[in-house]
């Protein structure tokens, strides 16, 4: 299955209307630490390595850099061996030591409280971050790549019907960088 998702910034009133009558799947809290080299070689290539609570995860882009980004599509790797192979990390006793040897260090830590819902055939995530930022994500699962653009259109039409503004929304990491290290944020945005 392919997950097609799009982020929106919505008001409290829009959030209340969106989740009214939705099926609620619970709330969870997790902490992500994101990693990069000192010259930002991962994030500038749209590669996102994080430690989510106690598990390393790597998101690798399926979108072509510079191509129009209608929704975000990544392949996600969740085993240390896969991540080692893809990033060609040097061997070491532990994964954390391999990162240090490769010059890959943390650049931000964010705690997110996520509420999950389903309504009208869409997955809905409402994320509230510890640095004072909220994002709503609408998601659609599809089985075949040929349905990507119709799923993207369905998400946009649904969002429009809710009165959401349709425009580029900074994800939590880019917003964190925008506030704390704007040069890094702008460098990432410049290559997209
Ligand atoms: C992929 C990505 C980043 C990593 C964080 O991804 P995100 O989907 O925001 O996090 P989260 O917590 O919702 O992950 P999930 O729990 O769904 O796995 S940071 C930036 N990107 C890429 C990116 C980009 N380059 N530009 C824009 C506008 N958005 C995202």
GROMACS .gro file of C-alpha atoms and ligand atoms in nm:
model
  222
    1UNK     CA    1   0.000   0.000   0.000
    2UNK     CA    2   0.113   0.354  -0.073
    3UNK     CA    3   0.033   0.632   0.172
    4UNK     CA    4  -0.050   0.965   0.015
    5UNK     CA    5  -0.054   1.247   0.267
    6UNK     CA    6  -0.077   1.621   0.274
    7UNK     CA    7  -0.028   1.871   0.556
    8UNK     CA    8  -0.255   2.163   0.643
    9UNK     CA    9  -0.252   2.442   0.901
   10UNK     CA   10  -0.603   2.468   1.037
   11UNK     CA   11  -0.781   2.671   1.303
   12UNK     CA   12  -0.922   2.518   1.622
   13UNK     CA   13  -1.273   2.563   1.478
   14UNK     CA   14  -1.176   2.380   1.157
   15UNK     CA   15  -1.018   2.103   1.364
   16UNK     CA   16  -1.336   2.064   1.572
   17UNK     CA   17  -1.550   2.043   1.258
   18UNK     CA   18  -1.307   1.801   1.091
   19UNK     CA   19  -1.302   1.553   1.380
   20UNK     CA   20  -1.674   1.586   1.456
   21UNK     CA   21  -1.826   1.241   1.396
   22UNK     CA   22  -1.484   1.093   1.308
   23UNK     CA   23  -1.369   0.755   1.438
   24UNK     CA   24  -1.099   0.823   1.702
   25UNK     CA   25  -0.799   0.589   1.715
   26UNK     CA   26  -0.629   0.736   2.021
   27UNK     CA   27  -0.350   0.969   2.115
   28UNK     CA   28   0.021   0.897   2.139
   29UNK     CA   29   0.327   1.094   2.229
   30UNK     CA   30   0.670   1.039   2.074
   31UNK     CA   31   1.005   1.213   2.064
   32UNK     CA   32   1.210   1.242   1.745
   33UNK     CA   33   1.574   1.337   1.724
   34UNK     CA   34   1.686   1.417   1.369
   35UNK     CA   35   2.045   1.372   1.247
   36UNK     CA   36   2.267   1.517   0.977
   37UNK     CA   37   2.627   1.589   0.884
   38UNK     CA   38   2.772   1.934   0.951
   39UNK     CA   39   2.730   2.027   0.581
   40UNK     CA   40   2.366   1.905   0.587
   41UNK     CA   41   2.437   1.641   0.322
   42UNK     CA   42   2.140   1.427   0.425
   43UNK     CA   43   1.865   1.687   0.457
   44UNK     CA   44   1.976   1.873   0.142
   45UNK     CA   45   1.926   1.542  -0.040
   46UNK     CA   46   1.580   1.511   0.125
   47UNK     CA   47   1.700   1.218   0.342
   48UNK     CA   48   1.561   1.225   0.695
   49UNK     CA   49   1.729   1.013   0.960
   50UNK     CA   50   1.565   1.013   1.300
   51UNK     CA   51   1.556   0.830   1.630
   52UNK     CA   52   1.187   0.796   1.716
   53UNK     CA   53   1.180   0.711   2.089
   54UNK     CA   54   1.423   0.414   2.072
   55UNK     CA   55   1.405   0.322   1.703
   56UNK     CA   56   1.612   0.464   1.418
   57UNK     CA   57   1.416   0.538   1.099
   58UNK     CA   58   1.526   0.671   0.762
   59UNK     CA   59   1.295   0.840   0.510
   60UNK     CA   60   1.432   0.839   0.157
   61UNK     CA   61   1.262   1.052  -0.111
   62UNK     CA   62   1.047   0.915  -0.390
   63UNK     CA   63   0.980   1.267  -0.522
   64UNK     CA   64   1.248   1.400  -0.752
   65UNK     CA   65   1.422   1.702  -0.599
   66UNK     CA   66   1.303   2.016  -0.773
   67UNK     CA   67   0.993   1.842  -0.913
   68UNK     CA   68   0.659   1.978  -0.805
   69UNK     CA   69   0.572   1.847  -0.458
   70UNK     CA   70   0.197   1.786  -0.445
   71UNK     CA   71   0.221   1.546  -0.155
   72UNK     CA   72   0.514   1.398   0.031
   73UNK     CA   73   0.625   1.051  -0.072
   74UNK     CA   74   0.910   0.867   0.096
   75UNK     CA   75   1.032   0.514   0.138
   76UNK     CA   76   1.083   0.437   0.504
   77UNK     CA   77   1.353   0.205   0.643
   78UNK     CA   78   1.325   0.091   1.001
   79UNK     CA   79   1.605  -0.157   1.059
   80UNK     CA   80   1.953  -0.048   1.158
   81UNK     CA   81   2.107  -0.284   0.900
   82UNK     CA   82   1.906  -0.135   0.612
   83UNK     CA   83   1.995   0.218   0.723
   84UNK     CA   84   2.364   0.122   0.759
   85UNK     CA   85   2.364  -0.017   0.404
   86UNK     CA   86   2.182   0.275   0.244
   87UNK     CA   87   2.390   0.545   0.415
   88UNK     CA   88   2.706   0.334   0.386
   89UNK     CA   89   2.786   0.386   0.752
   90UNK     CA   90   3.119   0.261   0.885
   91UNK     CA   91   3.107  -0.053   1.099
   92UNK     CA   92   3.121   0.003   1.476
   93UNK     CA   93   3.008  -0.166   1.799
   94UNK     CA   94   2.678   0.020   1.801
   95UNK     CA   95   2.465   0.207   1.550
   96UNK     CA   96   2.515   0.530   1.748
   97UNK     CA   97   2.894   0.489   1.720
   98UNK     CA   98   2.865   0.436   1.344
   99UNK     CA   99   2.679   0.766   1.318
  100UNK     CA  100   2.950   0.947   1.512
  101UNK     CA  101   3.221   0.793   1.291
  102UNK     CA  102   3.029   0.913   0.984
  103UNK     CA  103   3.007   1.266   1.131
  104UNK     CA  104   2.629   1.238   1.164
  105UNK     CA  105   2.500   1.419   1.473
  106UNK     CA  106   2.163   1.539   1.611
  107UNK     CA  107   2.030   1.874   1.495
  108UNK     CA  108   1.686   1.886   1.653
  109UNK     CA  109   1.463   1.709   1.902
  110UNK     CA  110   1.085   1.743   1.887
  111UNK     CA  111   0.815   1.584   2.101
  112UNK     CA  112   0.482   1.536   1.922
  113UNK     CA  113   0.140   1.453   2.061
  114UNK     CA  114  -0.058   1.288   1.781
  115UNK     CA  115  -0.433   1.227   1.767
  116UNK     CA  116  -0.549   0.984   1.498
  117UNK     CA  117  -0.891   0.973   1.336
  118UNK     CA  118  -1.070   0.832   1.032
  119UNK     CA  119  -1.354   1.003   0.850
  120UNK     CA  120  -1.502   0.993   0.501
  121UNK     CA  121  -1.234   0.750   0.382
  122UNK     CA  122  -0.943   0.970   0.495
  123UNK     CA  123  -0.692   0.916   0.772
  124UNK     CA  124  -0.657   1.229   0.982
  125UNK     CA  125  -0.358   1.304   1.207
  126UNK     CA  126  -0.358   1.608   1.430
  127UNK     CA  127  -0.003   1.673   1.554
  128UNK     CA  128   0.078   1.914   1.832
  129UNK     CA  129   0.448   1.985   1.885
  130UNK     CA  130   0.626   2.086   2.205
  131UNK     CA  131   0.764   2.404   2.045
  132UNK     CA  132   0.417   2.548   1.984
  133UNK     CA  133   0.321   2.431   1.635
  134UNK     CA  134   0.021   2.231   1.511
  135UNK     CA  135  -0.032   2.049   1.184
  136UNK     CA  136  -0.317   1.844   1.045
  137UNK     CA  137  -0.241   1.568   0.795
  138UNK     CA  138  -0.494   1.412   0.561
  139UNK     CA  139  -0.399   1.068   0.431
  140UNK     CA  140  -0.528   0.825   0.175
  141UNK     CA  141  -0.403   0.468   0.121
  142UNK     CA  142  -0.384   0.334  -0.234
  143UNK     CA  143  -0.273   0.002  -0.374
  144UNK     CA  144  -0.141   0.115  -0.709
  145UNK     CA  145   0.089   0.398  -0.821
  146UNK     CA  146  -0.151   0.482  -1.103
  147UNK     CA  147  -0.396   0.613  -0.841
  148UNK     CA  148  -0.152   0.862  -0.687
  149UNK     CA  149  -0.276   1.174  -0.859
  150UNK     CA  150  -0.644   1.093  -0.810
  151UNK     CA  151  -0.577   1.034  -0.438
  152UNK     CA  152  -0.392   1.367  -0.422
  153UNK     CA  153  -0.686   1.538  -0.591
  154UNK     CA  154  -0.933   1.376  -0.353
  155UNK     CA  155  -0.734   1.509  -0.056
  156UNK     CA  156  -0.720   1.860  -0.200
  157UNK     CA  157  -1.093   1.862  -0.285
  158UNK     CA  158  -1.182   1.736   0.064
  159UNK     CA  159  -0.959   2.000   0.225
  160UNK     CA  160  -1.115   2.273   0.009
  161UNK     CA  161  -1.461   2.157   0.112
  162UNK     CA  162  -1.352   2.200   0.475
  163UNK     CA  163  -1.238   2.554   0.397
  164UNK     CA  164  -0.869   2.477   0.458
  165UNK     CA  165  -0.617   2.694   0.284
  166UNK     CA  166  -0.429   2.503   0.018
  167UNK     CA  167  -0.069   2.603   0.004
  168UNK     CA  168   0.268   2.490   0.103
  169UNK     CA  169   0.291   2.405   0.473
  170UNK     CA  170   0.619   2.364   0.657
  171UNK     CA  171   0.643   2.031   0.832
  172UNK     CA  172   0.746   2.022   1.196
  173UNK     CA  173   1.118   1.982   1.128
  174UNK     CA  174   1.140   2.265   0.876
  175UNK     CA  175   0.937   2.491   1.104
  176UNK     CA  176   1.166   2.403   1.396
  177UNK     CA  177   1.467   2.487   1.177
  178UNK     CA  178   1.302   2.807   1.051
  179UNK     CA  179   1.274   2.919   1.414
  180UNK     CA  180   1.607   2.788   1.543
  181UNK     CA  181   1.845   2.765   1.244
  182UNK     CA  182   1.691   2.958   0.952
  183UNK     CA  183   1.999   2.912   0.732
  184UNK     CA  184   1.949   2.535   0.744
  185UNK     CA  185   1.575   2.567   0.676
  186UNK     CA  186   1.624   2.800   0.380
  187UNK     CA  187   1.898   2.577   0.236
  188UNK     CA  188   1.660   2.278   0.241
  189UNK     CA  189   1.374   2.481   0.091
  190UNK     CA  190   1.604   2.615  -0.181
  191UNK     CA  191   1.680   2.269  -0.320
  192UNK     CA  192   1.320   2.147  -0.327
  193LIG     C1  193   1.017   1.410   0.531
  193LIG     C2  194   1.059   1.538   0.591
  193LIG     C3  195   1.093   1.551   0.721
  193LIG     C4  196   1.094   1.445   0.822
  193LIG     C5  197   0.973   1.456   0.905
  193LIG     O1  198   0.868   1.412   0.828
  193LIG     P1  199   0.719   1.445   0.872
  193LIG     O2  200   0.629   1.371   0.780
  193LIG     O3  201   0.702   1.592   0.883
  193LIG     O4  202   0.717   1.387   1.018
  193LIG     P2  203   0.608   1.297   1.089
  193LIG     O5  204   0.638   1.306   1.235
  193LIG     O6  205   0.469   1.339   1.050
  193LIG     O7  206   0.641   1.154   1.034
  193LIG     P3  207   0.549   1.024   1.033
  193LIG     O8  208   0.507   0.997   1.175
  193LIG     O9  209   0.433   1.053   0.943
  193LIG    O10  210   0.642   0.918   0.980
  193LIG     S1  211   1.134   1.709   0.753
  193LIG     C6  212   1.109   1.757   0.597
  193LIG     N1  213   1.069   1.655   0.523
  193LIG     C7  214   1.046   1.673   0.387
  193LIG     C8  215   0.956   1.785   0.358
  193LIG     C9  216   1.003   1.884   0.277
  193LIG     N2  217   1.126   1.874   0.228
  193LIG     N3  218   0.924   1.990   0.248
  193LIG    C10  219   0.800   1.996   0.297
  193LIG    C11  220   0.714   2.115   0.263
  193LIG     N4  221   0.751   1.902   0.379
  193LIG    C12  222   0.828   1.796   0.409
   0.00000   0.00000   0.00000
